[in-house]
Coordinates of N, CA and C in Angstrom, one line a residue:
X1 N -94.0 -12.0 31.6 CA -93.5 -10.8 32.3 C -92.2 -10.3 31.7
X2 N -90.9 -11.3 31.1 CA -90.1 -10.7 30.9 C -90.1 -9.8 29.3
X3 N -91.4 -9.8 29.0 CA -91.4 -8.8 27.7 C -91.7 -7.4 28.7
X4 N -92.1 -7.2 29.6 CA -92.7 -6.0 29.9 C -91.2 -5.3 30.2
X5 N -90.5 -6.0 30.7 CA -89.2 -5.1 31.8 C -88.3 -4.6 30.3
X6 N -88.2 -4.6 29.2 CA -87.7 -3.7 28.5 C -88.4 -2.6 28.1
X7 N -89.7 -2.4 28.3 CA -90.5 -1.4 28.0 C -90.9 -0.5 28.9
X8 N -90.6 -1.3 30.3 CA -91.2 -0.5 31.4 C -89.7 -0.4 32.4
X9 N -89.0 -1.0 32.1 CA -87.7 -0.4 32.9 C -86.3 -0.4 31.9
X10 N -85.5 0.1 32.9 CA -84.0 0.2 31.7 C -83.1 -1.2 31.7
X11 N -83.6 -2.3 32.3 CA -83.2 -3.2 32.5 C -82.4 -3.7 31.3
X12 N -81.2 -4.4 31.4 CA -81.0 -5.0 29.2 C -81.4 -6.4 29.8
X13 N -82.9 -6.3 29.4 CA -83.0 -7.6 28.9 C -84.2 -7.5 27.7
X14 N -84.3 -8.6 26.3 CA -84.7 -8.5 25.9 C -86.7 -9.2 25.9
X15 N -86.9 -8.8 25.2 CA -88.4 -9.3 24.8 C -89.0 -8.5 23.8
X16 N -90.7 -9.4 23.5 CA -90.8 -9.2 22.6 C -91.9 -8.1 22.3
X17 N -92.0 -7.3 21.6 CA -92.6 -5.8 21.9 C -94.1 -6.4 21.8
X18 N -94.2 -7.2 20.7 CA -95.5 -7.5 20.1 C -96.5 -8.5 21.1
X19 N -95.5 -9.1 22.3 CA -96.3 -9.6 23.6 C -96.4 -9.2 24.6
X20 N -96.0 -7.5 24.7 CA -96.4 -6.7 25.9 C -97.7 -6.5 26.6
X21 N -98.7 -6.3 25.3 CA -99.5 -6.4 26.0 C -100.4 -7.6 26.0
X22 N -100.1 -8.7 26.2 CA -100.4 -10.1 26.9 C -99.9 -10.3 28.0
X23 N -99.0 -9.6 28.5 CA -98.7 -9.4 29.5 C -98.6 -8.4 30.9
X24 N -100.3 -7.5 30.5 CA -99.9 -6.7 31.3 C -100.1 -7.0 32.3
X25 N -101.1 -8.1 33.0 CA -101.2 -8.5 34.0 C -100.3 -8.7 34.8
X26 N -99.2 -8.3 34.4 CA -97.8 -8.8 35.2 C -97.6 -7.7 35.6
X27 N -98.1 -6.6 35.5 CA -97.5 -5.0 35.8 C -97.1 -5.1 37.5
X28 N -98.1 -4.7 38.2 CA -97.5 -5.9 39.5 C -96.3 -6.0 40.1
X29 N -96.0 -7.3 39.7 CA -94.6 -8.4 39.5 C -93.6 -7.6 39.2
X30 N -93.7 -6.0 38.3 CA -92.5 -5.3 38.0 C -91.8 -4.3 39.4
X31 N -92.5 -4.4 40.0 CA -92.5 -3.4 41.1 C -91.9 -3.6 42.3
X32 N -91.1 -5.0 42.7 CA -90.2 -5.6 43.2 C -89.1 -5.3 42.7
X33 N -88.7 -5.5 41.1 CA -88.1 -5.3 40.6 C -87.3 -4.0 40.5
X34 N -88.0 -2.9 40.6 CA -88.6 -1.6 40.1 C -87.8 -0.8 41.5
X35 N -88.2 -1.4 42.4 CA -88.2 -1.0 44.0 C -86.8 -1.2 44.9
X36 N -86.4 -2.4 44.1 CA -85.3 -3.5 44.9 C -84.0 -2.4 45.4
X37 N -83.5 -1.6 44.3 CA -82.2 -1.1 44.6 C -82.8 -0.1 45.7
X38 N -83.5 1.0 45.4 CA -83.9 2.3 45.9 C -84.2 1.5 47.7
X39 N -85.0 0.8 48.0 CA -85.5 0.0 49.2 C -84.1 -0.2 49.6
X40 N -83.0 -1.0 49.3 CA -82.2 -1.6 49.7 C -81.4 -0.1 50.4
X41 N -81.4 0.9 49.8 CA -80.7 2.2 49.9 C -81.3 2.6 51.5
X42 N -82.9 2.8 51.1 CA -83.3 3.2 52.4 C -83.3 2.5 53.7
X43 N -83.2 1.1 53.3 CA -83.3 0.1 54.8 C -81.5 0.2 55.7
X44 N -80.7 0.2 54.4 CA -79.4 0.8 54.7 C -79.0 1.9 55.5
X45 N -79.7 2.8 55.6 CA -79.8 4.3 55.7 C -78.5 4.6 55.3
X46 N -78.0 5.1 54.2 CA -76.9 5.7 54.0 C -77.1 7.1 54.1
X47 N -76.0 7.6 53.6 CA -76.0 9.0 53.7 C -76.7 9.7 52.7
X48 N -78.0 10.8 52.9 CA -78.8 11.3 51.9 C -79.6 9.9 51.1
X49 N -80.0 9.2 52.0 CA -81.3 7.8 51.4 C -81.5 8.3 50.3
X50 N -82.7 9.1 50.7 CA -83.6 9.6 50.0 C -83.3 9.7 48.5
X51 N -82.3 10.6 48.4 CA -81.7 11.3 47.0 C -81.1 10.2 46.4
X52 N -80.4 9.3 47.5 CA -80.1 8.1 46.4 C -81.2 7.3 46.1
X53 N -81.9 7.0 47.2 CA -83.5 5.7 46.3 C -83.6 6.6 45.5
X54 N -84.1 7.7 45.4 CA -84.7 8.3 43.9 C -84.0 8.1 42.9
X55 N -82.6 8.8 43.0 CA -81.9 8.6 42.1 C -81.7 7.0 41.2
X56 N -81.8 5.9 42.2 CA -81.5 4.6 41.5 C -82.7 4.4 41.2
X57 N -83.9 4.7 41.5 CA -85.5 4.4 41.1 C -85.3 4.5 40.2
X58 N -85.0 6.1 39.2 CA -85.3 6.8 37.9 C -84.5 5.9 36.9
X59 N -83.1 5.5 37.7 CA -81.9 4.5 36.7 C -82.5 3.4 36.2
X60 N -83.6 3.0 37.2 CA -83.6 1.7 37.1 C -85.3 1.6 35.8
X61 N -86.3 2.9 36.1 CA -87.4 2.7 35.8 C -87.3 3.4 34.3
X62 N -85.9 4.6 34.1 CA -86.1 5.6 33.1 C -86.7 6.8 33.6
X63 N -87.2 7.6 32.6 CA -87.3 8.6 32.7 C -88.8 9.1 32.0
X64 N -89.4 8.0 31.3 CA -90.4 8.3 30.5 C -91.8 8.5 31.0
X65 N -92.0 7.7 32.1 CA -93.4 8.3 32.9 C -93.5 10.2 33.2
X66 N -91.7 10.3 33.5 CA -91.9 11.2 34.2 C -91.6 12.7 32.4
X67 N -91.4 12.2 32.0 CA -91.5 13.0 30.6 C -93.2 12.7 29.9
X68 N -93.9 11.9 30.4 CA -95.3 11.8 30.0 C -96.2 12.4 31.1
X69 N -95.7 12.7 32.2 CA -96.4 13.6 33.3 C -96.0 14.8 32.9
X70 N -95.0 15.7 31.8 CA -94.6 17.1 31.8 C -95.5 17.4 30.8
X71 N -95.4 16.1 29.5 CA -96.8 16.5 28.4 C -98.2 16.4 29.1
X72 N -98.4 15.7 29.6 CA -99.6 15.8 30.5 C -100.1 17.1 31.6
X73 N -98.9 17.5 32.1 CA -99.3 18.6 32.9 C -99.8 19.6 32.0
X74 N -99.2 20.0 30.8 CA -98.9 21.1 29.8 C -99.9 21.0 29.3
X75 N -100.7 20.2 28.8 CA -102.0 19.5 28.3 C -102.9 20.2 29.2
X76 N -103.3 19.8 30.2 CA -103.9 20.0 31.9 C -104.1 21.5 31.5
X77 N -102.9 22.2 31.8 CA -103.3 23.7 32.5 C -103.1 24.5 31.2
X78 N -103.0 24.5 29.9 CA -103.4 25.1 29.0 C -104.7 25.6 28.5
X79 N -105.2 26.7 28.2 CA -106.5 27.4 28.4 C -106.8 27.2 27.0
X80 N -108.2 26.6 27.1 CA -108.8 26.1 25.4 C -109.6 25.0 25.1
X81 N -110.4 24.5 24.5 CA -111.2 23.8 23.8 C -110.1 22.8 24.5
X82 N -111.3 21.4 24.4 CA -110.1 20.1 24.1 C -109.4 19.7 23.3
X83 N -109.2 20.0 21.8 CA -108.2 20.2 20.7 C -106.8 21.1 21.2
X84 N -107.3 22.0 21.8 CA -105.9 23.0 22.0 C -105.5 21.9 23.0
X85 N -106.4 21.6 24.3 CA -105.1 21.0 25.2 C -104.5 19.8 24.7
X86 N -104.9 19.2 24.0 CA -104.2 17.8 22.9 C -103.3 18.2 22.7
X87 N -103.4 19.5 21.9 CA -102.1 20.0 20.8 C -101.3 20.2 22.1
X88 N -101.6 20.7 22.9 CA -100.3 21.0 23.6 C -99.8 19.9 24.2
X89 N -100.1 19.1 24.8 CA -100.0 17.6 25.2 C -98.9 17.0 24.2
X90 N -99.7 17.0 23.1 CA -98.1 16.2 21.8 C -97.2 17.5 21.7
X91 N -97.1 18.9 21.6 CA -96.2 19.6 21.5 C -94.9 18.7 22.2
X92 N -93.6 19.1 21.3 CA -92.3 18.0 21.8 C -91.8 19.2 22.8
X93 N -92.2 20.6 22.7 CA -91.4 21.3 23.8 C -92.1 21.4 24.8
X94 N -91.6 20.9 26.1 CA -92.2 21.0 28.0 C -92.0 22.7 27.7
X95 N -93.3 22.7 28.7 CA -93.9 23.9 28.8 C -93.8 24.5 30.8
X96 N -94.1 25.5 30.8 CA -93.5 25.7 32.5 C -94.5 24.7 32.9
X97 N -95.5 24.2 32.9 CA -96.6 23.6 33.4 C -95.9 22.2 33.6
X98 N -95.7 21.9 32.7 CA -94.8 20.4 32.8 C -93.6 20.8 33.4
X99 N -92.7 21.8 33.3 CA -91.5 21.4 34.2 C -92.0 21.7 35.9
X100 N -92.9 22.3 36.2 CA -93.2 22.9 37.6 C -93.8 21.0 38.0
X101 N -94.9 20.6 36.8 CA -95.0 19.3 37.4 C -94.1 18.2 37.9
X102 N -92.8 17.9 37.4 CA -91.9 17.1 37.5 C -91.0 17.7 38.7
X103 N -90.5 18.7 38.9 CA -90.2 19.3 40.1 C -91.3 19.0 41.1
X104 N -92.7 19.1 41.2 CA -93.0 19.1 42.3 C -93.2 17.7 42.5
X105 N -93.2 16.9 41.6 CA -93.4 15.3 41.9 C -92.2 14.7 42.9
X106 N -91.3 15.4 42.0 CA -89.9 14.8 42.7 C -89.6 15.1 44.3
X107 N -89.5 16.7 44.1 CA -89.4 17.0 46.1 C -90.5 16.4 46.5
X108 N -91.8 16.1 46.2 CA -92.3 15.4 47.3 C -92.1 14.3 47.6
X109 N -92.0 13.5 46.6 CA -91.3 12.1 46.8 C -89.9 12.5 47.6
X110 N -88.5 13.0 47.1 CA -87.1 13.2 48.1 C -87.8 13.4 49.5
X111 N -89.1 14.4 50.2 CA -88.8 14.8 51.5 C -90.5 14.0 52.0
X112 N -90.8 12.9 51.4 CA -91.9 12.3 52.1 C -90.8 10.9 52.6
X113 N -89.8 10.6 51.4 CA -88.9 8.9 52.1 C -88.5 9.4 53.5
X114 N -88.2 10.3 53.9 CA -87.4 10.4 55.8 C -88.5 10.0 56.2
X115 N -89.8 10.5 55.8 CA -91.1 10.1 57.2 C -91.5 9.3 56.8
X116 N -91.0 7.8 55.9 CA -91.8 7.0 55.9 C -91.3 6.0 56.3
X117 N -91.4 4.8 56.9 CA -90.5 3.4 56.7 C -90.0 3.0 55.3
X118 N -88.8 2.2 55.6 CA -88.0 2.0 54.1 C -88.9 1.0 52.9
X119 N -89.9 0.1 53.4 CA -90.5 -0.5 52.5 C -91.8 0.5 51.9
X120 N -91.9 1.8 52.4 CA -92.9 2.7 51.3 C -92.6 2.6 50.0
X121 N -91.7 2.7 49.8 CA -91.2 3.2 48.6 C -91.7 1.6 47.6
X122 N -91.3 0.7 48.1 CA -92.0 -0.9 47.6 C -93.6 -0.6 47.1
X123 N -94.5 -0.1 48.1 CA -95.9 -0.2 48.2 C -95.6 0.9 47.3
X124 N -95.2 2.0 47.4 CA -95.5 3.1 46.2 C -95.8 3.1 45.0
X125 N -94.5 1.8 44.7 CA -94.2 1.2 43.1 C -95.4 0.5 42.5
X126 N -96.0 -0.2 43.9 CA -96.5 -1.4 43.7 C -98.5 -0.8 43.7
X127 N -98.7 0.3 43.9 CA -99.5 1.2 43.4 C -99.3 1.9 42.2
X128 N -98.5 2.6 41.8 CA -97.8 2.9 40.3 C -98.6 2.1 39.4
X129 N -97.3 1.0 39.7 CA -97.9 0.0 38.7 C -99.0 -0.7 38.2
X130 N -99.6 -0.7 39.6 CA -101.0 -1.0 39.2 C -102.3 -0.2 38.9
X131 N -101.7 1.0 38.9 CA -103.0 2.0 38.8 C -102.6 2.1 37.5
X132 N -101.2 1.8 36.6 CA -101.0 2.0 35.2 C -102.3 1.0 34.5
X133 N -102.4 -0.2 35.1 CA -102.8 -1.3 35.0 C -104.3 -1.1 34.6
X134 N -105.0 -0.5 35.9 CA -106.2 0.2 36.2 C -106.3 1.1 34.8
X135 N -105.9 2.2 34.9 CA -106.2 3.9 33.6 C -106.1 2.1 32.4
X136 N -105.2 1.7 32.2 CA -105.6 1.4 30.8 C -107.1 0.3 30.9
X137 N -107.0 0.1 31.7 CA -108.4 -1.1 31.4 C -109.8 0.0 31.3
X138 N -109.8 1.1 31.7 CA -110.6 1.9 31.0 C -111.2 1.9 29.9
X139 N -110.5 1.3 28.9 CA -110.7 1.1 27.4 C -111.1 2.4 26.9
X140 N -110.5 3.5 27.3 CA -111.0 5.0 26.6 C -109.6 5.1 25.8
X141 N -109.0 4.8 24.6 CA -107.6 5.8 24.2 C -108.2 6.6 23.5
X142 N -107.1 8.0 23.6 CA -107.1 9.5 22.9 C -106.2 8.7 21.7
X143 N -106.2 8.5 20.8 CA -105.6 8.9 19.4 C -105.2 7.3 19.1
X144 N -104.1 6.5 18.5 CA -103.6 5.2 18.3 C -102.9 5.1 18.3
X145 N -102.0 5.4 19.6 CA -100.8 6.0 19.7 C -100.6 3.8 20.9
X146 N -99.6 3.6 21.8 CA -98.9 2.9 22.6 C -100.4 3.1 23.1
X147 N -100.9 3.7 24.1 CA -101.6 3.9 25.0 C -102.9 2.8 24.3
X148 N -103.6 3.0 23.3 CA -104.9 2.4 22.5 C -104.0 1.0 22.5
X149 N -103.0 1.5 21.9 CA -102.8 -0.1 21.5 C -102.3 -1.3 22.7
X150 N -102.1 -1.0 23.7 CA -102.0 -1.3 25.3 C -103.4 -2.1 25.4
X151 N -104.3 -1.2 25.8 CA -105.6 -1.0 26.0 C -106.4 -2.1 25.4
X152 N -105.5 -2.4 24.5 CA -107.0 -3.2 23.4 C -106.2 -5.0 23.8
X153 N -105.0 -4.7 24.7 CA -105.2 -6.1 25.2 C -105.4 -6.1 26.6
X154 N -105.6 -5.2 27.2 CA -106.6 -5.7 28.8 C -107.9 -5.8 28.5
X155 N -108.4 -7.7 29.0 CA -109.1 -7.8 29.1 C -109.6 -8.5 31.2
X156 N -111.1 -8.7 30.8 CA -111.2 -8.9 32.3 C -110.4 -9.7 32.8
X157 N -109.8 -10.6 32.1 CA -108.7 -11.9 33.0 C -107.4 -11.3 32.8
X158 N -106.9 -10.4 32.4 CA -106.0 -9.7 33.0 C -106.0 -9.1 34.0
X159 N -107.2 -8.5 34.3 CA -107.3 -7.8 35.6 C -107.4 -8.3 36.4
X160 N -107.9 -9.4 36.5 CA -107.9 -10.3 37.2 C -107.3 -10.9 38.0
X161 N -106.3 -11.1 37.2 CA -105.0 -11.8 37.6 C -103.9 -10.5 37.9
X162 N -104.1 -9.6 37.4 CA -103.5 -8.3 38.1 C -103.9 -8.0 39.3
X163 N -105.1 -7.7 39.6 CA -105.5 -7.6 41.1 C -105.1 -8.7 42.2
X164 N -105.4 -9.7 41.4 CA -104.8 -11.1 42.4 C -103.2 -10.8 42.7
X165 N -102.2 -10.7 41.9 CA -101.2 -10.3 42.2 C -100.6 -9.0 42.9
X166 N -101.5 -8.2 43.0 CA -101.2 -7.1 43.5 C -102.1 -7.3 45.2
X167 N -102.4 -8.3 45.4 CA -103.1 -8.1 46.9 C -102.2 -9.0 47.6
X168 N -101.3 -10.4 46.3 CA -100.8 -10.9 47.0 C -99.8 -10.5 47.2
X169 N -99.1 -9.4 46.9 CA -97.7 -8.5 47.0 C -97.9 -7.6 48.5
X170 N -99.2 -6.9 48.5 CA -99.6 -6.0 49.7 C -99.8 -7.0 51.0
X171 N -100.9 -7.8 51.0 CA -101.0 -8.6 52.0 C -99.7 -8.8 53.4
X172 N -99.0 -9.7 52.7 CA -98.0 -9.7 53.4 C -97.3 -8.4 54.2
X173 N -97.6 -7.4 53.6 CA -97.0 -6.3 54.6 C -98.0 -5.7 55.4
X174 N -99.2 -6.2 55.1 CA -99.9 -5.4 56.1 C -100.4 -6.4 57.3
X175 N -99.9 -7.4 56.9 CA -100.0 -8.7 58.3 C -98.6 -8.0 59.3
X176 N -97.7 -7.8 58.7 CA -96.4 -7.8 59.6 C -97.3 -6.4 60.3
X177 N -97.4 -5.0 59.0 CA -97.7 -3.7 59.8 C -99.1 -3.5 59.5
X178 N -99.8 -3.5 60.0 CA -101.5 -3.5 59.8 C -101.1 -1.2 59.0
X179 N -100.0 -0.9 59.0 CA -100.1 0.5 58.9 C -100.3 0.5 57.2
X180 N -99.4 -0.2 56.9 CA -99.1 -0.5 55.4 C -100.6 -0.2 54.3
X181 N -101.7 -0.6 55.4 CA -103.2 -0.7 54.6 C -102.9 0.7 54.1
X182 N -102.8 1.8 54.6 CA -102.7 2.8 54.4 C -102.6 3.3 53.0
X183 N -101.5 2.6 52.8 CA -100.9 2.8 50.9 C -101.7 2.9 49.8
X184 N -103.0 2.0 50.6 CA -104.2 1.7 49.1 C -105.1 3.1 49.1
X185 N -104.5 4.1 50.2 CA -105.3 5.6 49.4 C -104.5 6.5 48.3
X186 N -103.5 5.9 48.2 CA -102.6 6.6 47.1 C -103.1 6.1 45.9
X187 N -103.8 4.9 45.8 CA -104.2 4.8 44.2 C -105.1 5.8 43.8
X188 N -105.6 6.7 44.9 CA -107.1 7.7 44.6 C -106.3 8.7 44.2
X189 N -105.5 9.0 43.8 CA -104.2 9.9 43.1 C -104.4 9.6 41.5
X190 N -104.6 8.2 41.4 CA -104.4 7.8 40.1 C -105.8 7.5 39.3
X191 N -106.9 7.7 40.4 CA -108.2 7.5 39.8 C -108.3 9.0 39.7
X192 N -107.5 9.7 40.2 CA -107.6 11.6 40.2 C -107.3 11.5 38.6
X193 N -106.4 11.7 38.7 CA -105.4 11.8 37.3 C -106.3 11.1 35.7
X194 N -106.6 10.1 36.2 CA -107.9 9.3 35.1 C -109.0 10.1 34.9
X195 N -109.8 10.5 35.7 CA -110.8 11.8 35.7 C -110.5 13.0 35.2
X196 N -109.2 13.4 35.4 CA -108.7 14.7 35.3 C -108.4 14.3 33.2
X197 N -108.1 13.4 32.9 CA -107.8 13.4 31.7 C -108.9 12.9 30.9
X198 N -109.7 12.0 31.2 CA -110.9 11.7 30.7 C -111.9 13.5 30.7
X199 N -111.6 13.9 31.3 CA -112.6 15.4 31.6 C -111.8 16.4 30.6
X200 N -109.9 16.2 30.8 CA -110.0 17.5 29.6 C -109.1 17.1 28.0
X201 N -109.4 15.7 28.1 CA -108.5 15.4 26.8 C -109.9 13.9 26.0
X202 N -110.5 13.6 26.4 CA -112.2 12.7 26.1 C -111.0 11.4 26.3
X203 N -110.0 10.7 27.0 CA -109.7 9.5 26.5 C -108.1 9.7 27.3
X204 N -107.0 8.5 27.4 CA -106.1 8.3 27.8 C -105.0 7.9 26.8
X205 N -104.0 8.5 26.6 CA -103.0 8.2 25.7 C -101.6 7.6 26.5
X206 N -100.6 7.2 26.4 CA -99.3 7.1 26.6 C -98.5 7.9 27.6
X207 N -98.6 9.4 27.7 CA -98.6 10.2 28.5 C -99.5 10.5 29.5
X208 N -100.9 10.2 29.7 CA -101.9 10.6 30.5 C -101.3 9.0 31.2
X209 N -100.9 8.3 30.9 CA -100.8 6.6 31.5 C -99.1 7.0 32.6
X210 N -98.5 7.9 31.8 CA -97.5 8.1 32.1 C -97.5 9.0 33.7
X211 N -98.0 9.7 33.4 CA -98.7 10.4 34.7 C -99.6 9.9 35.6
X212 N -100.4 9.0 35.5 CA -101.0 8.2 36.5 C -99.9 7.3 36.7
X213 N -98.5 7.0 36.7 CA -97.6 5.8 37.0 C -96.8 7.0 38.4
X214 N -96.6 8.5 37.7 CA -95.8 9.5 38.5 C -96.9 9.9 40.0
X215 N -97.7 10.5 39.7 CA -98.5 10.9 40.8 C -99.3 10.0 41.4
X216 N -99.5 8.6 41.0 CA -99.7 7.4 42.1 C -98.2 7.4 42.7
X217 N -97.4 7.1 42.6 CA -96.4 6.8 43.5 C -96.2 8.2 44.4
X218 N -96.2 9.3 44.2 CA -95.7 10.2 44.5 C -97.2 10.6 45.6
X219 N -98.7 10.4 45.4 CA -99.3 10.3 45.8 C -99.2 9.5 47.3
X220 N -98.8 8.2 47.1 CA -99.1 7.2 48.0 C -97.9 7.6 48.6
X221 N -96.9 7.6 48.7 CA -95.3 8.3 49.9 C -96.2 9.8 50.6
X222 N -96.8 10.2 50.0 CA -97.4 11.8 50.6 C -97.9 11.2 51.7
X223 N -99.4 10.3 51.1 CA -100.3 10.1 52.0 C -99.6 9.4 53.4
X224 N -98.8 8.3 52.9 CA -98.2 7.7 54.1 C -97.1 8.2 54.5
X225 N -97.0 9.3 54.3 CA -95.8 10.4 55.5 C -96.8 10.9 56.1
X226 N -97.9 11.3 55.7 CA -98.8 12.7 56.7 C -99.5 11.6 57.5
X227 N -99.6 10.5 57.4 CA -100.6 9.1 58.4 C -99.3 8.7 59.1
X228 N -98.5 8.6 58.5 CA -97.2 7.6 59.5 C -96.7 9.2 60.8
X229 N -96.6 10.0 60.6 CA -96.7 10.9 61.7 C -97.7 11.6 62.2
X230 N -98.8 11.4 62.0 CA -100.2 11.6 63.0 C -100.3 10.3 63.4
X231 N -99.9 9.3 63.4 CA -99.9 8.2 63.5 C -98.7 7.9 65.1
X232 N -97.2 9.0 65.1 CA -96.7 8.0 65.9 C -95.9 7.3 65.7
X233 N -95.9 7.1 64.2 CA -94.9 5.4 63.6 C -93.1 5.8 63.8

């Protein structure tokens, strides 16, 4: 695990690039990590939670999922063969498509934290991360970029042991709140987003991974604000 948290958050600690992915099974296990400050913000309720969990989220996770959901959107809604939307996918300049996506990721996440309880934000991560987990065991990469080369070490006993870890992370909160079950429709965000890129790019790259990590989490705080108030909670 501790090779992943240099790659997957801004943490300084080191590891070793070349055993990341032997490790992804641990994706998971990051999401405690991942969650800890931003959670601690909201259980506190300080002043403007919200703006601060986010804010210490991004500190703590970086900024790269969400710069791989702007190439991804841009990719997405450009008009053209699947070659054109590639090209625009790797183009290094964000396109309005990509910045309108990162804006809307973000305010929904800022104004879904008030209507949720403070451990959403936990379960959100902890979907994130495992739907990252999920797109790559697809074994579809676009090009041989991070993304292929991820990919070519999930095997079934990683997932394995990723699923196991990720039910034993959820469990627990849905014994205390039976509401928490709720969370496991936000990964249908991230099987969105896998569909959506397998249909207009033939495969998944680094940025299409990047964006199933943004709109799973951003996904699952939606779902469980619009259920946690039809709900009553």
């Amino acid at each position: 695990m501790r090779n992943l948290l240099p790659f997957f958050t801004r943490l300084p600690v080191r590891g070793d690039f070349e055993k990341v992915r032997k490790e992804l099974w641990a994706l998971p296990l990051i999401a405690p990590i991942t969650s800890a400050l931003p959670t601690a913000v909201l259980y506190l309720g300080l002043p403007l939670a919200n703006v601060l969990a986010l804010l210490t989220l991004y500190l703590t996770i970086g900024l790269l999922h969400l710069d791989g959901l702007a190439d991804w959107a841009d990719g997405i809604m450009v008009k053209g063969d699947r070659e054109k939307k590639i090209k625009a996918m790797k183009d290094l300049n964000t396109g309005i498509a990509g910045l309108f996506a990162v804006v809307i990721v973000l305010l929904l996440q800022v104004y879904s934290l008030p209507l949720v309880p403070f451990y959403a934000l936990f379960l959100a991560e902890l979907n994130s991360k495992f739907a990252m987990l999920l797109a790559l065991a697809t074994r579809k990469p676009l090009g041989s970029g991070l993304g292929a080369y991820f990919m070519e070490g999930v095997n079934l006993k990683q997932m394995a042991i990723g699923t196991a870890l990720y039910l034993l992370l959820l469990v627990p909160f849905v014994l205390i709140e039976p509401f928490a079950l709720a969370s496991l429709l936000g990964l249908l965000a991230g099987f969105y987003v896998v569909h959506v890129s397998l249909e207009n790019f033939g495969g998944l790259n680094g940025d299409c991974i990047g964006a199933v990590a943004e709109i799973t989490r951003t996904g699952t705080l939606l779902v469980m604000a619009f259920l946690w108030a039809y709900l009553g909670g």
